[in-house]
Amino acid sequence: MHVTRQQAIKVSDTMALSLDVNDSGRQVISSSSDGSLSVLQADESAMTVTTQWHGHDLEAWNVAVDRWQDEVVYSGADDCMLKGWDLRQPGSAPTFVNRKSHTAGVCCIASSPRQEHCLLTGSYDEHIRMWDSRKFQSPLAEVRTGGGVWRLKWHPRDPVQVLAACMHNGFAVVQADASTGNIRVVEEYPHQKSLGYGADWCSLPTGRFSIAATCSFYDRLLHLWTPQTLCSDLTQSSN
């Protein structure tokens, strides 16, 4: 779908906190600071709110689409809860609620585009947790980051590599492998002294190396840097 015009859509009387787009590019999911979740449908001429419901009692920091099932979305909030929703039954009860695993607000959620059933969550409690999306009673594994985890981005080529924005502890490269149940911090980037909030990968082909883009909050700085950790998939294919 090509963007042909700009349109402002009000989804809440409070602040819109996050959004995610499904693989078709035509459905947008958003979360707001009043705890509401919204589904928006887009076409070439307009975007409209089709469904809205109360998902959490506190700020819904993040909402994410399952990369293997467009009809499944996840939400996390300041109430320490992780919830799942089936968009085929909008506004109904959540498919699951985990209220015990996170000891502080759930800030970010990232469904793996290359590992089926693999989901990561980041929390103010300074942990990244790896989940099997078929069972949310407890995480497969978790790792401490030394700072609240505000953003998680899967690598565009490496199936297990993740870039994390860890607020007071800067940024980190993490390896999360659902097949082995292992998650670990393999590299840290401490050179931005303000809160680490924004993080993403360059999607252009860069051989065995990667380019990370990270943003800090109070000083409003953008850093571009090359992690020392190589892309594992390209490294293996060259052996």
mmCIF file of C-alpha atoms in Angstrom:
data_model
loop_
_atom_site.group_PDB
_atom_site.id
_atom_site.type_symbol
_atom_site.label_atom_id
_atom_site.label_comp_id
_atom_site.label_asym_id
_atom_site.label_seq_id
_atom_site.Cartn_x
_atom_site.Cartn_y
_atom_site.Cartn_z
ATOM 1 C CA MET A 1 0.000 0.000 0.000
ATOM 2 C CA HIS A 2 1.362 3.437 -0.955
ATOM 3 C CA VAL A 3 0.667 6.448 1.252
ATOM 4 C CA THR A 4 -1.168 9.054 -0.821
ATOM 5 C CA ARG A 5 -2.286 11.469 1.906
ATOM 6 C CA GLN A 6 -1.862 12.364 5.560
ATOM 7 C CA GLN A 7 -4.647 11.820 8.041
ATOM 8 C CA ALA A 8 -4.878 12.424 11.777
ATOM 9 C CA ILE A 9 -6.942 9.879 13.719
ATOM 10 C CA LYS A 10 -7.970 10.350 17.350
ATOM 11 C CA VAL A 11 -7.940 7.038 19.179
ATOM 12 C CA SER A 12 -8.164 8.314 22.764
ATOM 13 C CA ASP A 13 -8.629 11.423 24.889
ATOM 14 C CA THR A 14 -5.255 10.564 26.403
ATOM 15 C CA MET A 15 -1.788 9.964 24.962
ATOM 16 C CA ALA A 16 -1.257 7.331 22.264
ATOM 17 C CA LEU A 17 1.731 5.300 23.472
ATOM 18 C CA SER A 18 2.491 2.676 20.823
ATOM 19 C CA LEU A 19 1.369 1.168 17.560
ATOM 20 C CA ASP A 20 2.122 -1.846 15.412
ATOM 21 C CA VAL A 21 1.191 -2.705 11.838
ATOM 22 C CA ASN A 22 0.359 -6.180 10.573
ATOM 23 C CA ASP A 23 2.171 -7.711 7.625
ATOM 24 C CA SER A 24 -0.462 -6.608 5.110
ATOM 25 C CA GLY A 25 0.134 -2.980 6.091
ATOM 26 C CA ARG A 26 -3.612 -2.376 6.268
ATOM 27 C CA GLN A 27 -4.322 -2.948 9.945
ATOM 28 C CA VAL A 28 -2.845 -0.866 12.755
ATOM 29 C CA ILE A 29 -3.062 -1.674 16.472
ATOM 30 C CA SER A 30 -2.515 1.098 19.017
ATOM 31 C CA SER A 31 -2.399 1.465 22.793
ATOM 32 C CA SER A 32 -3.054 4.518 24.955
ATOM 33 C CA SER A 33 -2.249 5.862 28.390
ATOM 34 C CA ASP A 34 -5.833 5.281 29.580
ATOM 35 C CA GLY A 35 -5.300 1.535 29.018
ATOM 36 C CA SER A 36 -7.401 1.345 25.873
ATOM 37 C CA LEU A 37 -6.467 -0.642 22.768
ATOM 38 C CA SER A 38 -7.624 0.246 19.266
ATOM 39 C CA VAL A 39 -7.738 -1.435 15.867
ATOM 40 C CA LEU A 40 -7.555 0.814 12.800
ATOM 41 C CA GLN A 41 -8.179 -0.251 9.221
ATOM 42 C CA ALA A 42 -6.311 1.502 6.413
ATOM 43 C CA ASP A 43 -6.861 1.691 2.678
ATOM 44 C CA GLU A 44 -5.560 3.952 -0.078
ATOM 45 C CA SER A 45 -7.826 6.843 0.880
ATOM 46 C CA ALA A 46 -8.512 6.732 4.614
ATOM 47 C CA MET A 47 -7.930 5.133 7.994
ATOM 48 C CA THR A 48 -10.747 4.388 10.411
ATOM 49 C CA VAL A 49 -11.043 3.027 13.943
ATOM 50 C CA THR A 50 -12.946 -0.267 13.694
ATOM 51 C CA THR A 51 -12.662 -1.602 17.243
ATOM 52 C CA GLN A 52 -11.691 -0.216 20.632
ATOM 53 C CA TRP A 53 -11.754 -1.772 24.084
ATOM 54 C CA HIS A 54 -10.408 -1.330 27.617
ATOM 55 C CA GLY A 55 -7.358 -3.558 27.900
ATOM 56 C CA HIS A 56 -5.638 -2.384 31.108
ATOM 57 C CA ASP A 57 -6.357 -0.230 34.152
ATOM 58 C CA LEU A 58 -3.040 1.645 33.844
ATOM 59 C CA GLU A 59 -0.908 2.944 30.967
ATOM 60 C CA ALA A 60 -0.774 0.403 28.121
ATOM 61 C CA TRP A 61 2.869 0.972 27.197
ATOM 62 C CA ASN A 62 3.004 -1.399 24.263
ATOM 63 C CA VAL A 63 0.959 -3.467 21.839
ATOM 64 C CA ALA A 64 2.378 -5.883 19.255
ATOM 65 C CA VAL A 65 1.111 -8.121 16.482
ATOM 66 C CA ASP A 66 2.131 -11.769 16.419
ATOM 67 C CA ARG A 67 4.321 -12.050 13.292
ATOM 68 C CA TRP A 68 2.977 -15.534 12.553
ATOM 69 C CA GLN A 69 -0.732 -14.844 13.235
ATOM 70 C CA ASP A 70 -2.087 -11.434 12.244
ATOM 71 C CA GLU A 71 -5.260 -11.971 14.255
ATOM 72 C CA VAL A 72 -3.297 -12.341 17.520
ATOM 73 C CA VAL A 73 -1.971 -9.299 19.406
ATOM 74 C CA TYR A 74 -0.275 -8.801 22.759
ATOM 75 C CA SER A 75 -0.382 -5.866 25.158
ATOM 76 C CA GLY A 76 1.710 -4.869 28.166
ATOM 77 C CA ALA A 77 1.060 -2.151 30.713
ATOM 78 C CA ASP A 78 2.106 -0.397 33.893
ATOM 79 C CA ASP A 79 -0.077 -2.875 35.797
ATOM 80 C CA CYS A 80 2.729 -5.471 35.294
ATOM 81 C CA MET A 81 0.408 -7.571 33.118
ATOM 82 C CA LEU A 82 1.014 -9.213 29.765
ATOM 83 C CA LYS A 83 -2.179 -10.034 27.874
ATOM 84 C CA GLY A 84 -3.131 -11.724 24.622
ATOM 85 C CA TRP A 85 -6.075 -10.856 22.371
ATOM 86 C CA ASP A 86 -7.801 -12.493 19.397
ATOM 87 C CA LEU A 87 -8.943 -9.854 16.887
ATOM 88 C CA ARG A 88 -11.487 -12.291 15.472
ATOM 89 C CA GLN A 89 -13.349 -11.710 18.750
ATOM 90 C CA PRO A 90 -12.729 -7.982 19.343
ATOM 91 C CA GLY A 91 -13.553 -6.606 22.745
ATOM 92 C CA SER A 92 -13.904 -10.029 24.321
ATOM 93 C CA ALA A 93 -11.938 -11.382 27.261
ATOM 94 C CA PRO A 94 -8.176 -11.799 26.740
ATOM 95 C CA THR A 95 -6.917 -15.180 25.567
ATOM 96 C CA PHE A 96 -4.484 -15.179 28.503
ATOM 97 C CA VAL A 97 -3.302 -12.916 31.308
ATOM 98 C CA ASN A 98 0.113 -13.191 32.948
ATOM 99 C CA ARG A 99 0.230 -11.040 36.070
ATOM 100 C CA LYS A 100 3.009 -12.768 38.023
ATOM 101 C CA SER A 101 6.175 -12.838 35.891
ATOM 102 C CA HIS A 102 6.930 -9.104 35.617
ATOM 103 C CA THR A 103 7.638 -7.208 38.831
ATOM 104 C CA ALA A 104 7.221 -3.796 37.181
ATOM 105 C CA GLY A 105 5.516 -2.358 34.105
ATOM 106 C CA VAL A 106 5.726 -4.188 30.772
ATOM 107 C CA CYS A 107 7.317 -1.625 28.440
ATOM 108 C CA CYS A 108 7.828 -3.465 25.150
ATOM 109 C CA ILE A 109 6.839 -6.627 23.290
ATOM 110 C CA ALA A 110 8.543 -8.115 20.228
ATOM 111 C CA SER A 111 7.281 -11.132 18.291
ATOM 112 C CA SER A 112 10.063 -12.876 16.382
ATOM 113 C CA PRO A 113 9.641 -12.813 12.579
ATOM 114 C CA ARG A 114 12.009 -15.806 12.170
ATOM 115 C CA GLN A 115 11.371 -18.001 15.212
ATOM 116 C CA GLU A 116 7.798 -19.236 15.333
ATOM 117 C CA HIS A 117 6.129 -19.106 18.777
ATOM 118 C CA CYS A 118 8.937 -16.882 20.134
ATOM 119 C CA LEU A 119 8.079 -13.626 21.900
ATOM 120 C CA LEU A 120 10.189 -11.209 23.953
ATOM 121 C CA THR A 121 9.053 -8.749 26.603
ATOM 122 C CA GLY A 122 10.997 -5.939 28.237
ATOM 123 C CA SER A 123 10.121 -4.433 31.590
ATOM 124 C CA TYR A 124 10.951 -1.644 34.003
ATOM 125 C CA ASP A 125 12.148 -4.471 36.267
ATOM 126 C CA GLU A 126 15.373 -4.578 34.157
ATOM 127 C CA HIS A 127 14.727 -7.974 32.565
ATOM 128 C CA ILE A 128 14.107 -9.297 29.064
ATOM 129 C CA ARG A 129 11.947 -12.405 29.066
ATOM 130 C CA MET A 130 11.605 -14.958 26.284
ATOM 131 C CA TRP A 131 8.252 -16.712 25.877
ATOM 132 C CA ASP A 132 6.740 -19.609 23.991
ATOM 133 C CA SER A 133 3.499 -18.141 22.641
ATOM 134 C CA ARG A 134 1.718 -21.459 23.153
ATOM 135 C CA LYS A 135 2.113 -21.237 26.957
ATOM 136 C CA PHE A 136 2.324 -18.034 28.928
ATOM 137 C CA GLN A 137 2.327 -19.418 32.463
ATOM 138 C CA SER A 138 6.049 -18.602 32.795
ATOM 139 C CA PRO A 139 8.866 -17.455 30.495
ATOM 140 C CA LEU A 140 11.273 -19.848 28.800
ATOM 141 C CA ALA A 141 14.207 -17.788 30.036
ATOM 142 C CA GLU A 142 15.123 -14.284 31.166
ATOM 143 C CA VAL A 143 18.187 -12.075 31.384
ATOM 144 C CA ARG A 144 18.951 -8.993 33.480
ATOM 145 C CA THR A 145 19.996 -5.879 31.559
ATOM 146 C CA GLY A 146 20.861 -3.412 34.335
ATOM 147 C CA GLY A 147 18.236 -0.933 33.167
ATOM 148 C CA GLY A 148 14.556 -0.805 32.347
ATOM 149 C CA VAL A 149 13.964 -2.261 28.865
ATOM 150 C CA TRP A 150 12.097 0.308 26.788
ATOM 151 C CA ARG A 151 12.623 -1.060 23.272
ATOM 152 C CA LEU A 152 13.445 -4.418 21.632
ATOM 153 C CA LYS A 153 14.189 -4.854 17.926
ATOM 154 C CA TRP A 154 14.845 -8.180 16.206
ATOM 155 C CA HIS A 155 17.705 -8.151 13.701
ATOM 156 C CA PRO A 156 16.506 -8.034 10.062
ATOM 157 C CA ARG A 157 18.777 -10.942 9.052
ATOM 158 C CA ASP A 158 20.060 -12.735 12.137
ATOM 159 C CA PRO A 159 17.238 -14.871 13.612
ATOM 160 C CA VAL A 160 18.449 -14.727 17.238
ATOM 161 C CA GLN A 161 19.992 -11.264 17.565
ATOM 162 C CA VAL A 162 18.102 -8.442 19.283
ATOM 163 C CA LEU A 163 18.895 -4.771 19.951
ATOM 164 C CA ALA A 164 17.697 -3.503 23.327
ATOM 165 C CA ALA A 165 17.305 0.022 24.696
ATOM 166 C CA CYS A 166 17.953 -0.312 28.429
ATOM 167 C CA MET A 167 17.242 3.200 29.707
ATOM 168 C CA HIS A 168 19.768 4.003 32.483
ATOM 169 C CA ASN A 169 22.147 1.263 31.280
ATOM 170 C CA GLY A 170 22.392 2.344 27.645
ATOM 171 C CA PHE A 171 22.003 -0.248 24.894
ATOM 172 C CA ALA A 172 22.733 -3.936 24.467
ATOM 173 C CA VAL A 173 22.913 -6.655 21.843
ATOM 174 C CA VAL A 174 21.117 -9.768 23.028
ATOM 175 C CA GLN A 175 20.959 -13.292 21.623
ATOM 176 C CA ALA A 176 17.617 -15.043 22.152
ATOM 177 C CA ASP A 177 17.297 -18.604 20.844
ATOM 178 C CA ALA A 178 13.958 -20.272 21.541
ATOM 179 C CA SER A 179 15.172 -23.636 20.224
ATOM 180 C CA THR A 180 17.701 -23.891 23.064
ATOM 181 C CA GLY A 181 15.846 -21.745 25.595
ATOM 182 C CA ASN A 182 18.868 -19.485 25.997
ATOM 183 C CA ILE A 183 18.920 -15.699 26.184
ATOM 184 C CA ARG A 184 22.022 -13.642 27.044
ATOM 185 C CA VAL A 185 23.543 -10.198 26.670
ATOM 186 C CA VAL A 186 26.516 -10.505 24.297
ATOM 187 C CA GLU A 187 27.511 -6.855 23.929
ATOM 188 C CA GLU A 188 26.809 -3.488 25.542
ATOM 189 C CA TYR A 189 26.999 0.040 24.142
ATOM 190 C CA PRO A 190 27.514 2.455 27.067
ATOM 191 C CA HIS A 191 28.536 5.537 25.062
ATOM 192 C CA GLN A 192 25.224 7.403 25.341
ATOM 193 C CA LYS A 193 24.942 8.779 28.851
ATOM 194 C CA SER A 194 21.296 9.862 28.754
ATOM 195 C CA LEU A 195 18.296 7.499 28.937
ATOM 196 C CA GLY A 196 18.410 4.846 26.206
ATOM 197 C CA TYR A 197 14.970 4.938 24.559
ATOM 198 C CA GLY A 198 15.119 4.384 20.787
ATOM 199 C CA ALA A 199 16.816 1.477 19.006
ATOM 200 C CA ASP A 200 16.675 -0.069 15.544
ATOM 201 C CA TRP A 201 18.795 -1.856 12.947
ATOM 202 C CA CYS A 202 19.782 -0.718 9.468
ATOM 203 C CA SER A 203 17.913 -3.014 7.064
ATOM 204 C CA LEU A 204 20.329 -2.490 4.169
ATOM 205 C CA PRO A 205 22.668 -5.405 3.352
ATOM 206 C CA THR A 206 25.938 -4.863 5.231
ATOM 207 C CA GLY A 207 27.625 -8.252 4.872
ATOM 208 C CA ARG A 208 28.661 -9.942 8.102
ATOM 209 C CA PHE A 209 28.377 -6.712 10.054
ATOM 210 C CA SER A 210 25.386 -4.736 11.325
ATOM 211 C CA ILE A 211 24.619 -1.064 11.832
ATOM 212 C CA ALA A 212 22.648 -0.055 14.911
ATOM 213 C CA ALA A 213 20.839 3.267 15.388
ATOM 214 C CA THR A 214 20.206 4.299 18.987
ATOM 215 C CA CYS A 215 18.579 7.399 20.480
ATOM 216 C CA SER A 216 18.902 8.874 23.949
ATOM 217 C CA PHE A 217 16.180 10.916 25.604
ATOM 218 C CA TYR A 218 17.274 14.046 27.438
ATOM 219 C CA ASP A 219 20.219 14.980 25.209
ATOM 220 C CA ARG A 220 18.274 14.082 22.000
ATOM 221 C CA LEU A 221 21.250 12.317 20.386
ATOM 222 C CA LEU A 222 21.262 9.730 17.611
ATOM 223 C CA HIS A 223 24.245 7.351 17.427
ATOM 224 C CA LEU A 224 25.060 5.056 14.525
ATOM 225 C CA TRP A 225 27.445 2.263 15.487
ATOM 226 C CA THR A 226 28.636 -1.157 14.408
ATOM 227 C CA PRO A 227 28.313 -3.947 16.984
ATOM 228 C CA GLN A 228 31.272 -6.287 17.238
ATOM 229 C CA THR A 229 28.858 -9.241 17.265
ATOM 230 C CA LEU A 230 28.620 -10.689 13.750
ATOM 231 C CA CYS A 231 25.423 -11.847 12.075
ATOM 232 C CA SER A 232 25.266 -15.511 13.071
ATOM 233 C CA ASP A 233 23.315 -16.668 10.025
ATOM 234 C CA LEU A 234 25.784 -15.159 7.553
ATOM 235 C CA THR A 235 28.748 -16.358 9.608
ATOM 236 C CA GLN A 236 27.426 -19.942 9.582
ATOM 237 C CA SER A 237 26.708 -19.897 5.833
ATOM 238 C CA SER A 238 30.256 -18.803 5.068
ATOM 239 C CA ASN A 239 31.821 -21.713 6.963
#
